[in-house]
Amino acid sequence: MKFLDEAKVYIRSGDGGGGSVSFRREKFIEFGGPDGGDGGRGGDVWVETVNGLNTLIDFRYQQHFKATTGTHGMGRNRTGANGSDVTLKVPVGTQIFEEDRETLICDLTVEGQRYCLAHGGNGGFGNAHFKTSTNQAPDWANPGLPGEEKTLWLRLKLIADAGLVGLPNAGKSTFLASVTRARPKIANYPFTTLHPNLGVATIDEREFILADIPGLIEGAHEGVGIGDRFLGHVERTRVLLHLVSAQEEKVGKAYKTVKHELEAYGNDLTDKPEIVALSQIDVLDEAELKKKTKELAKACGKTPFQISAVTGKGMTEVLRALRDIIVEENTEEKPARVPKLRHRDMVVTDEGEDEADDQP
């Protein structure tokens, strides 16, 4: 399945149904009076996170979503039926932005979260509402209110336990393919990976999700290279695995380049736990390996792992180090209380408790 992490959609909620102009007509009742019913409410447009999705590719083929209009009111004070809602199914980790692509509407981080993107129009009043002491037979009714129409951007930030970062051709895709069943494109040229790839790694009967992020180059936070759009995927990971290729002439500089881009992007990316590994060591002899390991250790301030996806050297040790940090992060993290439905001033949480919003 092709990965797509950004999509543009057009939504419109349903119009409200019009009120009815009707009068009661029965035998022997000369002046029955007005009995026009109200129009039905237009359908809403919702967004909901579901399990089993990890891309926004479906929104490339369907971009327009419209809820149905409420039914018009009828005589005998019959209210029209409400319009049907429309729900956009999105992966966990999806953010919804206004048309300017900057104003955040909602951030959906938990499975089952729902958010109303556009409210349907209210139905119009029937003529029964307008009867007064001076006008016993009003011959007008209200039309239904129009629905809301919006252009929105959907942006997906992957939720993975560990993120692979590094310069292009640092061996990230090869690492992912060797420890998971993911099959990313692998070739000996920069920017082989054009989209993030996900894989599930298993070590000592413990599973965690790895995300292969496209390579970063100097200026990535400003959009150079593939751009900064993929740096957002790093935000939700618990730990970073920073791979530095042993084929780099200056491994210390290569490490600092990526580190600088993470710092420049902000959002506390550099505060995340980091594991550093010198990759592709099978191309070096012992003397060169020792030299580059020492240089990289000086740059990052810690002893880097030495790994080779080709020979398998050091792979198990790195996976166990990742697992230990992920387990520790999961233990320290408190369960999130995420609002799922909002109605007036009440928030319904996952625990089923009602909490009143703070009053000003």
CSV table of C-alpha atoms in Angstrom, one decimal:
chain,number,residue,atom,x,y,z
A,1,MET,CA,0.0,0.0,0.0
A,2,LYS,CA,1.3,3.4,-0.9
A,3,PHE,CA,1.9,5.8,2.0
A,4,LEU,CA,0.4,9.2,2.0
A,5,ASP,CA,0.7,11.5,5.0
A,6,GLU,CA,-1.1,14.6,3.7
A,7,ALA,CA,-4.4,15.0,2.0
A,8,LYS,CA,-6.8,17.8,1.1
A,9,VAL,CA,-10.6,17.3,1.5
A,10,TYR,CA,-13.7,19.3,0.9
A,11,ILE,CA,-16.6,18.8,3.3
A,12,ARG,CA,-20.1,20.2,3.6
A,13,SER,CA,-22.7,19.5,6.3
A,14,GLY,CA,-26.3,19.1,5.4
A,15,ASP,CA,-28.8,22.0,5.1
A,16,GLY,CA,-31.7,22.1,7.5
A,17,GLY,CA,-35.1,21.2,6.1
A,18,GLY,CA,-37.7,23.9,5.6
A,19,GLY,CA,-40.6,24.4,7.8
A,20,SER,CA,-44.1,23.5,6.5
A,21,VAL,CA,-47.0,25.8,5.9
A,22,SER,CA,-50.1,23.7,6.6
A,23,PHE,CA,-53.5,24.0,8.2
A,24,ARG,CA,-55.6,21.5,10.1
A,25,ARG,CA,-58.4,20.3,7.9
A,26,GLU,CA,-61.1,18.2,9.5
A,27,LYS,CA,-64.8,17.7,9.0
A,28,PHE,CA,-66.9,20.1,11.0
A,29,ILE,CA,-63.8,22.2,12.0
A,30,GLU,CA,-63.9,25.4,10.0
A,31,PHE,CA,-60.8,27.0,11.3
A,32,GLY,CA,-58.4,24.2,12.3
A,33,GLY,CA,-55.5,26.5,12.7
A,34,PRO,CA,-51.8,26.1,11.5
A,35,ASP,CA,-50.2,22.7,12.0
A,36,GLY,CA,-47.1,22.9,9.9
A,37,GLY,CA,-44.2,20.9,11.3
A,38,ASP,CA,-40.5,21.9,11.6
A,39,GLY,CA,-37.8,20.9,9.2
A,40,GLY,CA,-35.2,18.2,10.1
A,41,ARG,CA,-31.7,19.1,11.0
A,42,GLY,CA,-29.0,18.7,8.4
A,43,GLY,CA,-26.4,15.9,8.9
A,44,ASP,CA,-23.0,16.6,10.5
A,45,VAL,CA,-19.5,15.8,9.2
A,46,TRP,CA,-17.4,13.9,11.6
A,47,VAL,CA,-13.8,12.5,11.7
A,48,GLU,CA,-13.0,9.4,13.6
A,49,THR,CA,-9.8,7.4,14.2
A,50,VAL,CA,-9.9,3.7,13.5
A,51,ASN,CA,-7.6,0.8,13.9
A,52,GLY,CA,-5.9,-0.8,10.9
A,53,LEU,CA,-5.1,2.4,8.9
A,54,ASN,CA,-1.6,3.8,8.6
A,55,THR,CA,-2.0,6.1,5.5
A,56,LEU,CA,-4.3,8.7,4.1
A,57,ILE,CA,-4.2,7.2,0.6
A,58,ASP,CA,-8.0,6.7,0.5
A,59,PHE,CA,-8.4,10.5,0.5
A,60,ARG,CA,-6.5,10.8,-2.8
A,61,TYR,CA,-9.4,9.0,-4.5
A,62,GLN,CA,-12.3,10.5,-2.6
A,63,GLN,CA,-11.9,14.1,-1.6
A,64,HIS,CA,-15.5,15.4,-1.3
A,65,PHE,CA,-17.7,14.5,1.6
A,66,LYS,CA,-21.3,15.8,1.9
A,67,ALA,CA,-23.9,15.1,4.6
A,68,THR,CA,-27.5,14.9,3.6
A,69,THR,CA,-30.1,17.6,3.9
A,70,GLY,CA,-32.8,17.4,6.6
A,71,THR,CA,-36.3,16.6,5.4
A,72,HIS,CA,-38.9,19.3,5.1
A,73,GLY,CA,-41.6,19.5,7.8
A,74,MET,CA,-45.1,18.3,7.1
A,75,GLY,CA,-48.7,18.9,8.1
A,76,ARG,CA,-50.2,17.6,11.4
A,77,ASN,CA,-47.1,19.0,13.2
A,78,ARG,CA,-44.8,16.3,11.8
A,79,THR,CA,-41.1,17.2,12.1
A,80,GLY,CA,-38.9,16.3,9.1
A,81,ALA,CA,-36.2,13.6,9.5
A,82,ASN,CA,-32.7,14.7,10.3
A,83,GLY,CA,-30.1,14.3,7.6
A,84,SER,CA,-27.5,11.5,7.8
A,85,ASP,CA,-24.1,12.2,9.1
A,86,VAL,CA,-20.9,11.5,7.2
A,87,THR,CA,-17.8,10.2,9.0
A,88,LEU,CA,-14.2,10.4,7.7
A,89,LYS,CA,-12.2,7.4,8.9
A,90,VAL,CA,-8.6,8.3,9.5
A,91,PRO,CA,-5.5,6.6,11.1
A,92,VAL,CA,-4.5,7.3,14.7
A,93,GLY,CA,-2.1,10.3,14.7
A,94,THR,CA,-4.0,12.4,12.2
A,95,GLN,CA,-4.2,16.2,12.6
A,96,ILE,CA,-6.8,18.3,11.0
A,97,PHE,CA,-5.9,21.8,9.8
A,98,GLU,CA,-7.8,24.7,8.3
A,99,GLU,CA,-7.3,25.6,4.6
A,100,ASP,CA,-4.3,27.8,5.5
A,101,ARG,CA,-2.5,24.5,6.6
A,102,GLU,CA,-1.4,26.2,9.8
A,103,THR,CA,-4.5,26.5,12.0
A,104,LEU,CA,-4.9,23.3,13.9
A,105,ILE,CA,-8.5,22.1,14.5
A,106,CYS,CA,-7.9,18.9,16.3
A,107,ASP,CA,-5.1,16.3,17.0
A,108,LEU,CA,-6.4,12.7,17.1
A,109,THR,CA,-4.0,10.5,19.1
A,110,VAL,CA,-6.2,7.7,20.4
A,111,GLU,CA,-8.3,5.1,18.6
A,112,GLY,CA,-12.0,5.8,18.6
A,113,GLN,CA,-11.7,9.6,19.0
A,114,ARG,CA,-14.4,11.6,17.2
A,115,TYR,CA,-14.6,15.3,16.3
A,116,CYS,CA,-17.3,17.2,14.6
A,117,LEU,CA,-15.8,19.1,11.7
A,118,ALA,CA,-19.0,20.7,10.4
A,119,HIS,CA,-22.4,21.0,12.0
A,120,GLY,CA,-25.6,20.6,10.0
A,121,GLY,CA,-28.0,23.5,9.6
A,122,ASN,CA,-31.0,23.7,11.9
A,123,GLY,CA,-34.4,23.0,10.4
A,124,GLY,CA,-36.8,25.8,9.8
A,125,PHE,CA,-39.9,26.5,12.0
A,126,GLY,CA,-43.3,25.5,10.6
A,127,ASN,CA,-46.1,28.0,10.6
A,128,ALA,CA,-47.5,26.5,13.8
A,129,HIS,CA,-44.7,28.4,15.6
A,130,PHE,CA,-46.0,31.8,14.3
A,131,LYS,CA,-49.6,31.6,15.5
A,132,THR,CA,-50.4,34.6,17.7
A,133,SER,CA,-53.5,36.2,19.2
A,134,THR,CA,-53.6,38.7,16.4
A,135,ASN,CA,-52.7,36.2,13.6
A,136,GLN,CA,-54.5,32.9,14.0
A,137,ALA,CA,-53.5,31.7,10.5
A,138,PRO,CA,-49.9,32.5,9.6
A,139,ASP,CA,-49.1,31.5,6.0
A,140,TRP,CA,-45.4,31.5,6.2
A,141,ALA,CA,-42.6,29.2,7.6
A,142,ASN,CA,-38.8,29.4,8.0
A,143,PRO,CA,-36.5,27.8,5.5
A,144,GLY,CA,-33.8,25.6,6.9
A,145,LEU,CA,-30.4,27.1,7.7
A,146,PRO,CA,-27.5,26.2,5.4
A,147,GLY,CA,-24.8,23.8,6.4
A,148,GLU,CA,-21.1,24.6,6.7
A,149,GLU,CA,-18.7,24.2,3.8
A,150,LYS,CA,-15.0,23.9,4.4
A,151,THR,CA,-11.7,23.0,2.8
A,152,LEU,CA,-9.4,21.1,5.2
A,153,TRP,CA,-6.0,19.5,5.3
A,154,LEU,CA,-5.4,16.1,6.9
A,155,ARG,CA,-1.9,15.5,8.1
A,156,LEU,CA,-0.7,12.2,9.5
A,157,LYS,CA,2.1,12.0,12.1
A,158,LEU,CA,3.1,8.4,12.5
A,159,ILE,CA,2.9,7.0,16.0
A,160,ALA,CA,5.8,4.6,16.4
A,161,ASP,CA,7.9,3.5,19.3
A,162,ALA,CA,11.3,4.2,17.7
A,163,GLY,CA,12.3,6.4,14.8
A,164,LEU,CA,15.3,5.9,12.5
A,165,VAL,CA,17.1,9.1,11.6
A,166,GLY,CA,20.2,9.9,9.7
A,167,LEU,CA,21.6,11.3,6.5
A,168,PRO,CA,20.5,9.8,3.2
A,169,ASN,CA,22.1,6.3,2.6
A,170,ALA,CA,22.9,5.8,6.3
A,171,GLY,CA,21.4,2.3,6.1
A,172,LYS,CA,18.0,3.1,7.7
A,173,SER,CA,15.9,1.1,5.2
A,174,THR,CA,18.3,-1.8,5.2
A,175,PHE,CA,18.2,-1.9,9.0
A,176,LEU,CA,14.4,-1.8,8.9
A,177,ALA,CA,14.2,-4.6,6.4
A,178,SER,CA,16.6,-6.8,8.3
A,179,VAL,CA,14.8,-6.6,11.7
A,180,THR,CA,11.1,-6.4,10.5
A,181,ARG,CA,9.0,-7.7,7.7
A,182,ALA,CA,8.8,-4.3,6.1
A,183,ARG,CA,10.1,-4.1,2.5
A,184,PRO,CA,11.2,-0.5,1.9
A,185,LYS,CA,12.9,0.4,-1.4
A,186,ILE,CA,16.7,0.0,-1.0
A,187,ALA,CA,19.2,1.4,-3.5
A,188,ASN,CA,22.6,3.0,-3.5
A,189,TYR,CA,21.6,6.6,-4.1
A,190,PRO,CA,20.4,9.4,-1.9
A,191,PHE,CA,16.7,9.8,-1.0
A,192,THR,CA,15.7,6.2,-2.0
A,193,THR,CA,13.1,6.5,0.8
A,194,LEU,CA,10.6,9.1,-0.2
A,195,HIS,CA,7.9,8.2,2.3
A,196,PRO,CA,8.1,6.9,5.9
A,197,ASN,CA,8.0,3.2,6.3
A,198,LEU,CA,6.7,1.2,9.3
A,199,GLY,CA,7.8,-2.2,10.6
A,200,VAL,CA,7.3,-4.3,13.7
A,201,ALA,CA,10.4,-5.5,15.3
A,202,THR,CA,10.5,-8.4,17.8
A,203,ILE,CA,13.2,-9.1,20.4
A,204,ASP,CA,12.9,-11.5,23.4
A,205,GLU,CA,9.1,-11.8,22.7
A,206,ARG,CA,8.6,-8.1,22.9
A,207,GLU,CA,7.2,-6.2,19.9
A,208,PHE,CA,7.6,-2.5,19.1
A,209,ILE,CA,7.1,-0.3,16.0
A,210,LEU,CA,10.0,1.2,14.0
A,211,ALA,CA,9.6,4.1,11.6
A,212,ASP,CA,12.1,4.7,8.9
A,213,ILE,CA,12.1,8.5,8.2
A,214,PRO,CA,13.4,9.8,4.9
A,215,GLY,CA,17.0,11.0,5.1
A,216,LEU,CA,17.7,14.5,6.5
A,217,ILE,CA,20.3,16.9,5.0
A,218,GLU,CA,21.5,20.3,6.1
A,219,GLY,CA,18.6,22.8,5.9
A,220,ALA,CA,15.9,20.1,6.1
A,221,HIS,CA,14.1,22.1,8.8
A,222,GLU,CA,13.7,24.9,6.2
A,223,GLY,CA,12.4,22.5,3.5
A,224,VAL,CA,15.7,21.6,1.8
A,225,GLY,CA,15.9,18.2,0.3
A,226,ILE,CA,12.7,16.3,0.8
A,227,GLY,CA,11.7,19.0,3.3
A,228,ASP,CA,10.7,19.3,6.9
A,229,ARG,CA,7.4,17.6,6.5
A,230,PHE,CA,8.9,14.2,7.6
A,231,LEU,CA,10.5,15.7,10.7
A,232,GLY,CA,7.0,15.8,12.2
A,233,HIS,CA,6.9,12.0,12.2
A,234,VAL,CA,9.7,12.0,14.7
A,235,GLU,CA,7.7,14.0,17.3
A,236,ARG,CA,5.6,11.0,18.4
A,237,THR,CA,8.3,8.5,18.8
A,238,ARG,CA,9.6,7.5,22.2
A,239,VAL,CA,13.3,7.0,21.2
A,240,LEU,CA,15.5,7.8,18.3
A,241,LEU,CA,18.0,5.5,16.6
A,242,HIS,CA,20.5,7.7,15.0
A,243,LEU,CA,22.4,5.8,12.3
A,244,VAL,CA,25.7,7.2,10.9
A,245,SER,CA,27.1,5.4,7.9
A,246,ALA,CA,30.7,4.1,8.3
A,247,GLN,CA,31.2,5.2,4.6
A,248,GLU,CA,31.0,8.8,5.6
A,249,GLU,CA,34.5,10.5,5.5
A,250,LYS,CA,33.7,12.5,8.6
A,251,VAL,CA,31.3,10.6,10.8
A,252,GLY,CA,31.3,13.3,13.5
A,253,LYS,CA,30.2,15.9,11.1
A,254,ALA,CA,27.5,13.6,9.7
A,255,TYR,CA,26.1,13.1,13.2
A,256,LYS,CA,26.2,16.8,14.0
A,257,THR,CA,24.4,17.7,10.8
A,258,VAL,CA,21.4,15.6,11.6
A,259,LYS,CA,21.5,16.7,15.3
A,260,HIS,CA,21.4,20.3,14.2
A,261,GLU,CA,18.4,19.8,12.0
A,262,LEU,CA,16.5,18.1,14.9
A,263,GLU,CA,17.4,21.1,17.2
A,264,ALA,CA,16.4,23.6,14.5
A,265,TYR,CA,13.0,22.0,14.0
A,266,GLY,CA,12.2,22.3,17.7
A,267,ASN,CA,9.3,20.6,19.5
A,268,ASP,CA,11.8,19.0,22.0
A,269,LEU,CA,13.1,16.5,19.4
A,270,THR,CA,16.5,16.6,21.0
A,271,ASP,CA,15.1,15.8,24.4
A,272,LYS,CA,14.1,12.4,23.3
A,273,PRO,CA,16.3,9.4,24.3
A,274,GLU,CA,18.8,8.7,21.6
A,275,ILE,CA,20.8,5.6,20.6
A,276,VAL,CA,23.7,6.2,18.2
A,277,ALA,CA,25.0,3.5,16.0
A,278,LEU,CA,27.7,3.3,13.4
A,279,SER,CA,26.2,1.4,10.5
A,280,GLN,CA,27.6,-0.5,7.5
A,281,ILE,CA,30.7,-1.4,9.4
A,282,ASP,CA,31.2,-4.4,7.1
A,283,VAL,CA,33.0,-2.1,4.6
A,284,LEU,CA,35.7,-1.1,7.1
A,285,ASP,CA,38.9,-2.9,8.3
A,286,GLU,CA,39.6,-3.0,12.0
A,287,ALA,CA,41.9,0.0,12.1
A,288,GLU,CA,39.4,2.2,10.2
A,289,LEU,CA,36.5,1.0,12.3
A,290,LYS,CA,38.3,1.8,15.6
A,291,LYS,CA,39.2,5.3,14.2
A,292,LYS,CA,35.6,6.2,13.1
A,293,THR,CA,34.1,4.8,16.3
A,294,LYS,CA,36.3,7.0,18.4
A,295,GLU,CA,35.5,10.0,16.2
A,296,LEU,CA,31.7,9.4,16.5
A,297,ALA,CA,31.9,8.8,20.2
A,298,LYS,CA,33.6,12.2,20.6
A,299,ALA,CA,30.8,13.9,18.6
A,300,CYS,CA,27.9,12.3,20.3
A,301,GLY,CA,29.3,12.0,23.8
A,302,LYS,CA,28.6,8.3,24.2
A,303,THR,CA,29.9,5.0,22.9
A,304,PRO,CA,28.1,4.2,19.7
A,305,PHE,CA,26.9,0.7,18.7
A,306,GLN,CA,28.7,-0.9,15.8
A,307,ILE,CA,26.2,-2.6,13.5
A,308,SER,CA,26.0,-4.2,10.1
A,309,ALA,CA,22.6,-5.3,8.6
A,310,VAL,CA,24.5,-7.5,6.1
A,311,THR,CA,26.4,-9.6,8.7
A,312,GLY,CA,24.0,-9.1,11.5
A,313,LYS,CA,26.7,-7.8,13.9
A,314,GLY,CA,25.4,-5.7,16.7
A,315,MET,CA,21.7,-5.8,15.6
A,316,THR,CA,20.5,-7.8,18.6
A,317,GLU,CA,22.2,-5.5,21.0
A,318,VAL,CA,20.7,-2.4,19.4
A,319,LEU,CA,17.2,-3.9,19.4
A,320,ARG,CA,17.5,-4.7,23.1
A,321,ALA,CA,18.7,-1.2,23.9
A,322,LEU,CA,15.7,0.2,22.0
A,323,ARG,CA,13.3,-2.2,23.8
A,324,ASP,CA,14.7,-1.3,27.3
A,325,ILE,CA,14.1,2.5,26.7
A,326,ILE,CA,10.6,1.9,25.2
A,327,VAL,CA,9.6,-0.3,28.2
A,328,GLU,CA,10.9,2.4,30.6
A,329,GLU,CA,9.1,5.2,28.7
A,330,ASN,CA,5.8,3.1,28.8
A,331,THR,CA,6.2,2.6,32.5
A,332,GLU,CA,6.7,6.3,33.3
A,333,GLU,CA,3.9,7.5,31.0
A,334,LYS,CA,0.6,8.0,32.7
A,335,PRO,CA,-2.6,6.8,31.0
A,336,ALA,CA,-4.0,9.6,28.8
A,337,ARG,CA,-7.5,10.9,29.5
A,338,VAL,CA,-8.6,11.9,26.0
A,339,PRO,CA,-11.9,13.6,25.4
A,340,LYS,CA,-13.9,11.6,22.9
A,341,LEU,CA,-17.2,13.4,22.6
A,342,ARG,CA,-18.0,17.0,23.5
A,343,HIS,CA,-21.6,18.1,24.2
A,344,ARG,CA,-22.1,21.6,25.5
A,345,ASP,CA,-20.0,22.0,28.7
A,346,MET,CA,-19.5,18.4,29.3
A,347,VAL,CA,-16.6,16.2,28.3
A,348,VAL,CA,-17.0,12.4,28.2
A,349,THR,CA,-13.7,10.7,28.8
A,350,ASP,CA,-12.5,7.2,28.2
A,351,GLU,CA,-13.2,6.2,31.8
A,352,GLY,CA,-16.9,7.2,31.3
A,353,GLU,CA,-16.7,10.0,33.8
A,354,ASP,CA,-18.3,13.4,33.2
A,355,GLU,CA,-16.3,16.4,33.9
A,356,ALA,CA,-17.5,20.0,33.7
A,357,ASP,CA,-15.3,22.4,31.8
A,358,ASP,CA,-13.8,25.2,33.8
A,359,GLN,CA,-16.1,28.1,34.0
A,360,PRO,CA,-14.6,31.6,33.5
